[in-house]
Coordinates of C-alpha atoms in Angstrom, one line a residue:
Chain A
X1 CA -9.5 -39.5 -17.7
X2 CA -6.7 -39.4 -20.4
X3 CA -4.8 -36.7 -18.2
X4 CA -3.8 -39.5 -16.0
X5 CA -0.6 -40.5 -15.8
X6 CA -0.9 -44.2 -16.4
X7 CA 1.8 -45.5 -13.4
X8 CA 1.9 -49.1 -11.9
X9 CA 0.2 -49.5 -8.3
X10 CA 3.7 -49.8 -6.8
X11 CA 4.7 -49.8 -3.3
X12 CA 6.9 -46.7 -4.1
X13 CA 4.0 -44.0 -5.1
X14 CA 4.5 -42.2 -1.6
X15 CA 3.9 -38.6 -1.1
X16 CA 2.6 -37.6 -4.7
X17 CA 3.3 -34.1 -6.0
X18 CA 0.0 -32.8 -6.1
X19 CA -3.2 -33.2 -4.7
X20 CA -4.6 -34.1 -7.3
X21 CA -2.9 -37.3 -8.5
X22 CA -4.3 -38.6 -4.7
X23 CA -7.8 -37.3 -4.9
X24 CA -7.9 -39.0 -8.6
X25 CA -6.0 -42.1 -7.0
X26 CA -8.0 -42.7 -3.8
X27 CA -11.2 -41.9 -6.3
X28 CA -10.1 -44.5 -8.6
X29 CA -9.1 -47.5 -5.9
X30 CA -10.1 -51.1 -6.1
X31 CA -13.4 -50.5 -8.5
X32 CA -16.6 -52.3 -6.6
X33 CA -18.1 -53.1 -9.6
X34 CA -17.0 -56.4 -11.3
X35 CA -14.8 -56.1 -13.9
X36 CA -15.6 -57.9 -16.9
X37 CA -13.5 -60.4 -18.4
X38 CA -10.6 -58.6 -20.6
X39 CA -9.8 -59.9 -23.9
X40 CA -6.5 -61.7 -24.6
X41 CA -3.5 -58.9 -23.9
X42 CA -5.8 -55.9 -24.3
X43 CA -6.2 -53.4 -22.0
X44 CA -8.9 -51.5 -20.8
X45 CA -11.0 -49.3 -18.3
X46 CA -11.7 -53.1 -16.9
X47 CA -7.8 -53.0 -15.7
X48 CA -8.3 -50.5 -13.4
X49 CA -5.6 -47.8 -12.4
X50 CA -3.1 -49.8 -13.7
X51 CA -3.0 -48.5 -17.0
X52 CA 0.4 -49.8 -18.1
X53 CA -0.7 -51.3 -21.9
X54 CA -1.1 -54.9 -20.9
X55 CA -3.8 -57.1 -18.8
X56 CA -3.0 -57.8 -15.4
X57 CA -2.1 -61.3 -16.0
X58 CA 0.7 -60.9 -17.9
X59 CA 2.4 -57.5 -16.1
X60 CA 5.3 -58.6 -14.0
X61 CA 4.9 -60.1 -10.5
X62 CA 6.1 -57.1 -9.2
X63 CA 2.9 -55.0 -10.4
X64 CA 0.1 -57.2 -9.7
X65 CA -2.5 -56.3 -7.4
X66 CA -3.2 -58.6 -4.7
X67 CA -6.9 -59.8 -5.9
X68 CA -5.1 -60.8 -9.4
X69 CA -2.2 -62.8 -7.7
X70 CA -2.2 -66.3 -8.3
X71 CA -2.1 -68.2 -5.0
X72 CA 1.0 -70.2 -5.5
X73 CA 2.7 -67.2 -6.1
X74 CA 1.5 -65.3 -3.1
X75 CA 4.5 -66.1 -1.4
X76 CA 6.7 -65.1 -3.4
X77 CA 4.5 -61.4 -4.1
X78 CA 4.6 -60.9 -0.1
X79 CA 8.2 -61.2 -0.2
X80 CA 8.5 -58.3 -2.7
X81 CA 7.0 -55.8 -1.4
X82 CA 8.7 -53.1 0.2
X83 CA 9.2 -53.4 3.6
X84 CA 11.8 -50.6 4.1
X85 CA 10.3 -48.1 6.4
X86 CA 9.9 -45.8 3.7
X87 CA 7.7 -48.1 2.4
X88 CA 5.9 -49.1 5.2
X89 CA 5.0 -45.3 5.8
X90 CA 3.4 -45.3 2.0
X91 CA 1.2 -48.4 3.5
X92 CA 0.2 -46.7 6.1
X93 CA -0.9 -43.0 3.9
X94 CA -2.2 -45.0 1.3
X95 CA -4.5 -46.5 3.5
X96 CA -5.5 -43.7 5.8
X97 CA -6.4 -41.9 2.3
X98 CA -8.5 -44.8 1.0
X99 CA -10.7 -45.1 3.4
X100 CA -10.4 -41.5 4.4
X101 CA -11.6 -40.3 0.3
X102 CA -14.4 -43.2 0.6
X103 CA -15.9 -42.4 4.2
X104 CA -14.8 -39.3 5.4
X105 CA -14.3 -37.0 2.4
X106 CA -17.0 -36.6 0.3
X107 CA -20.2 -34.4 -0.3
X108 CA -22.2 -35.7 2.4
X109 CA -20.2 -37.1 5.1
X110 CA -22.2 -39.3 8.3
X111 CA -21.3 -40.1 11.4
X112 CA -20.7 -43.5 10.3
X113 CA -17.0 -42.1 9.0
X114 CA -15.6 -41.1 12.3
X115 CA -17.5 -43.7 14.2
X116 CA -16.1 -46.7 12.5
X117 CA -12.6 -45.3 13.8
X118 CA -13.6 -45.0 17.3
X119 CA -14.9 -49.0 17.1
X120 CA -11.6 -50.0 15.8
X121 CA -10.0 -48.0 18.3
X122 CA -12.6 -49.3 21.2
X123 CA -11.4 -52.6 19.6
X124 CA -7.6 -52.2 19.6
X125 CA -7.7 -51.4 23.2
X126 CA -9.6 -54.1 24.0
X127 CA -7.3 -56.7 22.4
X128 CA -4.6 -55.0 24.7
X129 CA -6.4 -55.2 28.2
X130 CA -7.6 -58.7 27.3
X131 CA -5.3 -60.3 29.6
X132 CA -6.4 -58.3 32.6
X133 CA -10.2 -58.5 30.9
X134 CA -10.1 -62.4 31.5
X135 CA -10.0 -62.6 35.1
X136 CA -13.1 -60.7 35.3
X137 CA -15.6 -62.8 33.3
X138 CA -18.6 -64.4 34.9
X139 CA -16.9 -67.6 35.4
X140 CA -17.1 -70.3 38.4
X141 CA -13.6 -71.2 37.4
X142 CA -10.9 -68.6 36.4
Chain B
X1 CA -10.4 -55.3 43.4
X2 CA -7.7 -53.2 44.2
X3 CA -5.4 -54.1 41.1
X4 CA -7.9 -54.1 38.7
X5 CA -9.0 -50.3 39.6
X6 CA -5.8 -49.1 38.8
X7 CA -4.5 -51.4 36.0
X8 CA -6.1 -49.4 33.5
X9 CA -3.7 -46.1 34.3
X10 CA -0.3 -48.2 33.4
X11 CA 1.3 -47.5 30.1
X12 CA 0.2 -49.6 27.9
X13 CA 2.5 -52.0 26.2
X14 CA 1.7 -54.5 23.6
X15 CA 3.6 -57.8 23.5
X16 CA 6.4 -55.3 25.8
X17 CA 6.4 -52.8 23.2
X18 CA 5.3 -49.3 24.7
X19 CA 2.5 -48.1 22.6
X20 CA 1.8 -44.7 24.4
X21 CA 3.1 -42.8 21.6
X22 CA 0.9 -44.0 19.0
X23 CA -1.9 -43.4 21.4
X24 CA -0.9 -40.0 22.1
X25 CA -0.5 -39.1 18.5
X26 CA -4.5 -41.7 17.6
X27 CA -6.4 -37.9 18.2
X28 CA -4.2 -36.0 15.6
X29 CA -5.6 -39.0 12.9
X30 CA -9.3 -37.3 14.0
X31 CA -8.7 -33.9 12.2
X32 CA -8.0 -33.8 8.5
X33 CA -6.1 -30.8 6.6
X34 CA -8.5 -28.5 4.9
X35 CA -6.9 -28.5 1.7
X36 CA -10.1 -27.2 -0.2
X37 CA -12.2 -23.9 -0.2
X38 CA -15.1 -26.1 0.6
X39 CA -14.5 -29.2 2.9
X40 CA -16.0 -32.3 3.9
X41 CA -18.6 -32.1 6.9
X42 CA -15.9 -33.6 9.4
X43 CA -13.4 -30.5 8.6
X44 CA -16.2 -27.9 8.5
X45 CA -17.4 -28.5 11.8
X46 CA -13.9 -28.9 13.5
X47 CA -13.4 -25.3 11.6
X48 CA -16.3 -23.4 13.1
X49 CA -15.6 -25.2 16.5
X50 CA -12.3 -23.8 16.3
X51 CA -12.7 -20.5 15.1
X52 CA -15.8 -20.3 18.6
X53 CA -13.1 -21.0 20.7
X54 CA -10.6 -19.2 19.9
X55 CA -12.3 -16.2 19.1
X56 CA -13.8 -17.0 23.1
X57 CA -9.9 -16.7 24.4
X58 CA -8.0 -14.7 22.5
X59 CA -9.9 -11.6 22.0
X60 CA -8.2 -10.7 25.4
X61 CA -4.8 -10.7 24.2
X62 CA -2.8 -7.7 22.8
X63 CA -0.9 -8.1 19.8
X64 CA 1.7 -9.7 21.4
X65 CA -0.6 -12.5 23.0
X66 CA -2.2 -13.3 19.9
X67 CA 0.9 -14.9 18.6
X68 CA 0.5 -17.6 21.1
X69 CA -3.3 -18.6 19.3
X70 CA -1.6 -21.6 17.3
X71 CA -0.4 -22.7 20.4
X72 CA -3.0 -22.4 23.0
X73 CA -5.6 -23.6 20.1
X74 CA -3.3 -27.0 19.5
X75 CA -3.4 -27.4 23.2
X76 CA -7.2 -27.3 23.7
X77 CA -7.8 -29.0 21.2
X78 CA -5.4 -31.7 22.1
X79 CA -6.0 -32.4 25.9
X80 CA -10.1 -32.0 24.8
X81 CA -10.0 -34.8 22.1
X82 CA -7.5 -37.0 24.4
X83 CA -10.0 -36.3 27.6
X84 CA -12.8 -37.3 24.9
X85 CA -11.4 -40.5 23.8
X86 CA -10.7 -41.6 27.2
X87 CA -14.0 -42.0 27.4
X88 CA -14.5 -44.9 25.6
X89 CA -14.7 -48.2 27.4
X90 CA -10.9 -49.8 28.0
X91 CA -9.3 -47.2 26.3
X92 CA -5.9 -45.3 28.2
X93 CA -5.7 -41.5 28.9
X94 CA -2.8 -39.9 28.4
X95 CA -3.8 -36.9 30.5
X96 CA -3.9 -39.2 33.3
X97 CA -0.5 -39.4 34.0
X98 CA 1.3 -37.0 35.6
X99 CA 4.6 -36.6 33.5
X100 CA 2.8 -36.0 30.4
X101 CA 0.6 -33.0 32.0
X102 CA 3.9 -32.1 33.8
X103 CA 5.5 -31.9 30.2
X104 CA 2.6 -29.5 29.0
X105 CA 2.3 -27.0 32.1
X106 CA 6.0 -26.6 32.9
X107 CA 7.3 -25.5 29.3
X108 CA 4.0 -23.3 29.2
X109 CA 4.0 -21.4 32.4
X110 CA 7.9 -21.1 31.8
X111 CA 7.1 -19.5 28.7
X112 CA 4.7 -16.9 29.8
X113 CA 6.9 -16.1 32.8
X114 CA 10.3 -15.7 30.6
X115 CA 8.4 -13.4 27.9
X116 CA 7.0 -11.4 30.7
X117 CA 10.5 -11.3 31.7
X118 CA 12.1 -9.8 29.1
X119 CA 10.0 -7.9 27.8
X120 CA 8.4 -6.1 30.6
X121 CA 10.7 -6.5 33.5
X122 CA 9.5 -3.9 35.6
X123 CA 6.5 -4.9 35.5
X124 CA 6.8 -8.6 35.9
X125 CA 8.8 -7.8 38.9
X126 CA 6.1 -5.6 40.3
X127 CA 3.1 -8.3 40.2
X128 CA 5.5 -10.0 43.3
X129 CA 3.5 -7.2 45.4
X130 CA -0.1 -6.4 45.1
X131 CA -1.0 -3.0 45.5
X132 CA -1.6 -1.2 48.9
X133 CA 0.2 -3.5 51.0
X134 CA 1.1 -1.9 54.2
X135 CA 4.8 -1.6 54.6
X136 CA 5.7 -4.2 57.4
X137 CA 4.0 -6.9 55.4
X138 CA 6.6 -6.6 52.0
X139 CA 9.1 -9.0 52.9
X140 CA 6.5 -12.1 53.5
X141 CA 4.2 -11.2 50.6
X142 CA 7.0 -10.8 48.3
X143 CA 7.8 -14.8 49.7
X144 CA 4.5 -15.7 49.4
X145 CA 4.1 -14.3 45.6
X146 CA 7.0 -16.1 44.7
X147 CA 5.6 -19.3 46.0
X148 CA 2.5 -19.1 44.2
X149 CA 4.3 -17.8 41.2
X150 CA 6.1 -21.1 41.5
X151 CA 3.1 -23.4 42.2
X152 CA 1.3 -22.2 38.9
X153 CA 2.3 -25.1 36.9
X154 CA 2.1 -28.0 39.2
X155 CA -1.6 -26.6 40.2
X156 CA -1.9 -27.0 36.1
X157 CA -0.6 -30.5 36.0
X158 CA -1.9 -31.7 39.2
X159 CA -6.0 -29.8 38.2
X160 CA -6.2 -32.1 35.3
X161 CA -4.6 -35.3 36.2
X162 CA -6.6 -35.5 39.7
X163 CA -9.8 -34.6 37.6
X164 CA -9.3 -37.1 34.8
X165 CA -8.2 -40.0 37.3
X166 CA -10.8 -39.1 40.0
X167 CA -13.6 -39.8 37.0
X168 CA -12.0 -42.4 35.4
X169 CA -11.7 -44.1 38.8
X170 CA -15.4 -43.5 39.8
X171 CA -16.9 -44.4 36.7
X172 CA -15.0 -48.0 37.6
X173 CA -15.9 -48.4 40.7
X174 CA -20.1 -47.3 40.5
X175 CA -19.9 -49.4 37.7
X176 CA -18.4 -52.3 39.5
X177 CA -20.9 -51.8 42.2
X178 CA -23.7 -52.0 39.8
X179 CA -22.6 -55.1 38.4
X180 CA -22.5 -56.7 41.9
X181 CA -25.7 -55.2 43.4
X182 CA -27.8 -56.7 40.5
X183 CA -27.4 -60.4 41.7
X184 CA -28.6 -59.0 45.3
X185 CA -31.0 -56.5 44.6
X186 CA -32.3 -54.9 41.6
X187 CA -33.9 -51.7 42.4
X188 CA -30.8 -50.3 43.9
X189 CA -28.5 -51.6 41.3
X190 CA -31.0 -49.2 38.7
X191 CA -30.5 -46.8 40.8
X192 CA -26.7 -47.0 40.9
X193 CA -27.4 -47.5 37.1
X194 CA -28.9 -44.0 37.4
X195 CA -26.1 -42.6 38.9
X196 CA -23.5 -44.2 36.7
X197 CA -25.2 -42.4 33.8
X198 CA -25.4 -39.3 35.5
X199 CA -21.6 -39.5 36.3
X200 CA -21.3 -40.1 32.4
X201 CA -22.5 -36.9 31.3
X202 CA -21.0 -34.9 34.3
X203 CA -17.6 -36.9 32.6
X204 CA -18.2 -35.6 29.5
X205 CA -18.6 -32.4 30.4
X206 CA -15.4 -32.3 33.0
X207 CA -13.2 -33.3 29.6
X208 CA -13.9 -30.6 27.8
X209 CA -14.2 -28.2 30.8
X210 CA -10.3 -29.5 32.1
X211 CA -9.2 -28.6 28.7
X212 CA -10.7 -25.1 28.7
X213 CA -9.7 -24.5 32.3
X214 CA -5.9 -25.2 31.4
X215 CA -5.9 -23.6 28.4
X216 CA -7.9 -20.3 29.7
X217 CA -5.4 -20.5 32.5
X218 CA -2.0 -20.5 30.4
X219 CA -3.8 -17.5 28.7
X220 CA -4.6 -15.8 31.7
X221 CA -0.9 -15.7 32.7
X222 CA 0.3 -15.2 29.2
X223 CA -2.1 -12.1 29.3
X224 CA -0.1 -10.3 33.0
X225 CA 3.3 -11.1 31.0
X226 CA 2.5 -9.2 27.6

């Protein structure tokens, strides 16, 4: 993996040049496994994708991942991310390619990919009727 | 009763935002790019899908017509996964509402009917008079041509809103009477059971055969006009 361009997980790595560096990124998110404990200001495959030289706790607020921020200074991380609407769109395509490389995109795709979408969706619109859904519960007193 | 039946064919709004857009656009999330020689299952199947139908509809077509694939192709494949989705419990149907199959049939027919127009004028002109029409009858079946010329694209709209709402509305209210015959009498509330499932599949069906039907039908005039 030395070809990779080591780049910080920032909220402005929208619409990459090539396919690759997405198919590589979405690959490469959040590792499941646990990471094991990194030695004092060395980094390491343990760190991730963010492959910037130093361990995560001593990169800048700004580049922290949200599992390695501490929680008095979640506040403060929140307010930093980009909410510009340029950044908002890179939310919303990094997350539709996450869970699209995980569930959707691989050798051998289930049913379980597409049908997980249709429950949130089944889901969303029920949260939205729920105020007409209320009156029609099984209820002796409305 | 009566407000709940049709409460589920307003647009929907969340917290007073209109959220029909991002409804509307929810299908085009349901088929991926196929950016690869060989895809995932998902795009695979969508592809041979696809290629059935359109090789089904626009085999017809001269040369001419066959520049219209992409289009007709988006459009069945857009009113059969938004027919689909309605499907699923509390969900809203775009293709229930009027304006929006309105906004699909006009600009369609109008398109057929203008390339027909300018490219073969003579003989766009001449479909106002079937053949071997005695001569005192011209002047009213040249009126009545023109007024069904006219009433192809609110037939369009109006075939696929009435058949969408019609469902939608029957699957409510066979399931409401189910709900309320099974404190008074089970065997006919399985029966109604019976028929609510029946209605299902005939549903399911009626979404994909709508789409095809208005689809096959823009084809059909795009075919007299090229």
């Amino acid at each position: 993996m030395a070809h990779l361009q080591p780049q910080p997980r920032t909220s402005q790595d929208l619409l990459p040049v090539s396919l690759c560096s997405w198919v590589s990124q979405g690959a490469c998110s959040l590792p499941s496994s646990p990471r094991a404990a990194p030695r004092s200001g060395q980094p390491g495959l343990q760190d991730g994708v963010n492959w910037v030289g130093r361990s995560q706790e001593t990169l800048p607020l700004k580049e922290k991942r949200l599992l390695d921020v501490k929680l008095g200074e979640l506040p403060s991380w929140i307010l930093m991310r980009d909410f510009t609407p340029r950044g908002i769109a890179g939310a919303f395509q990094r997350g539709y390619y996450r869970y699209y490389n995980k569930y959707v995109n691989v050798k051998k795709g289930s049913v379980a990919g597409l049908s997980m979408v249709l429950a949130a969706y089944v889901l969303f619109n029920y949260c939205r009727c729920y105020k007409e859904l209320k009156h029609e519960r099984l209820r002796k007193y409305h | 009763m009566n407000e709940n039946l049709f409460a589920s064919f307003i647009t929907p709004t969340v917290m007073g935002l209109p959220i029909a857009i991002l409804i509307i656009m929810f299908p085009s999330m349901l088929f991926p790019a196929p950016l690869r020689l060989v895809n995932n299952r998902l795009i695979s199947l969508q592809h041979w899908l696809i290629q059935l139908t359109s090789k089904q509809m626009m085999t017809i077509h001269n040369h001419k017509g066959q520049t219209w694939s992409l289009m007709l192709m988006s459009l069945i494949m857009f009113i059969g996964t938004t027919n689909l989705l309605g499907l699923l419990p509390h969900s809203f149907t775009p293709t229930t509402q009027l304006s929006m199959n309105l906004g699909m049939a006009i600009p369609l027919w109008a398109g057929t009917v203008v390339t027909g127009f300018r490219n073969k004028t003579k003989a766009s002109l001449a479909h106002f008079l079937p053949q071997g029409t005695p001569t005192p009858l011209i002047p009213m079946l040249v009126i009545i041509e023109t007024i069904s010329l006219f009433i192809q694209p609110v037939a369009l709209a109006v075939r696929l809103t009435a058949n969408i709402t019609a469902g939608h509305l029957l699957m409510h209210l066979i399931g409401g009477a189910t709900l309320a015959l099974m404190s008074i009498n089970m065997p006919t509330a399985l029966i109604t059971f019976i028929v609510l499932i029946l209605l299902t599949i005939l549903e399911f069906a009626v979404a994909m055969i709508q789409a095809y039907v208005f689809t096959l039908l823009v084809s059909l005039y795009l075919h007299d006009n090229t």
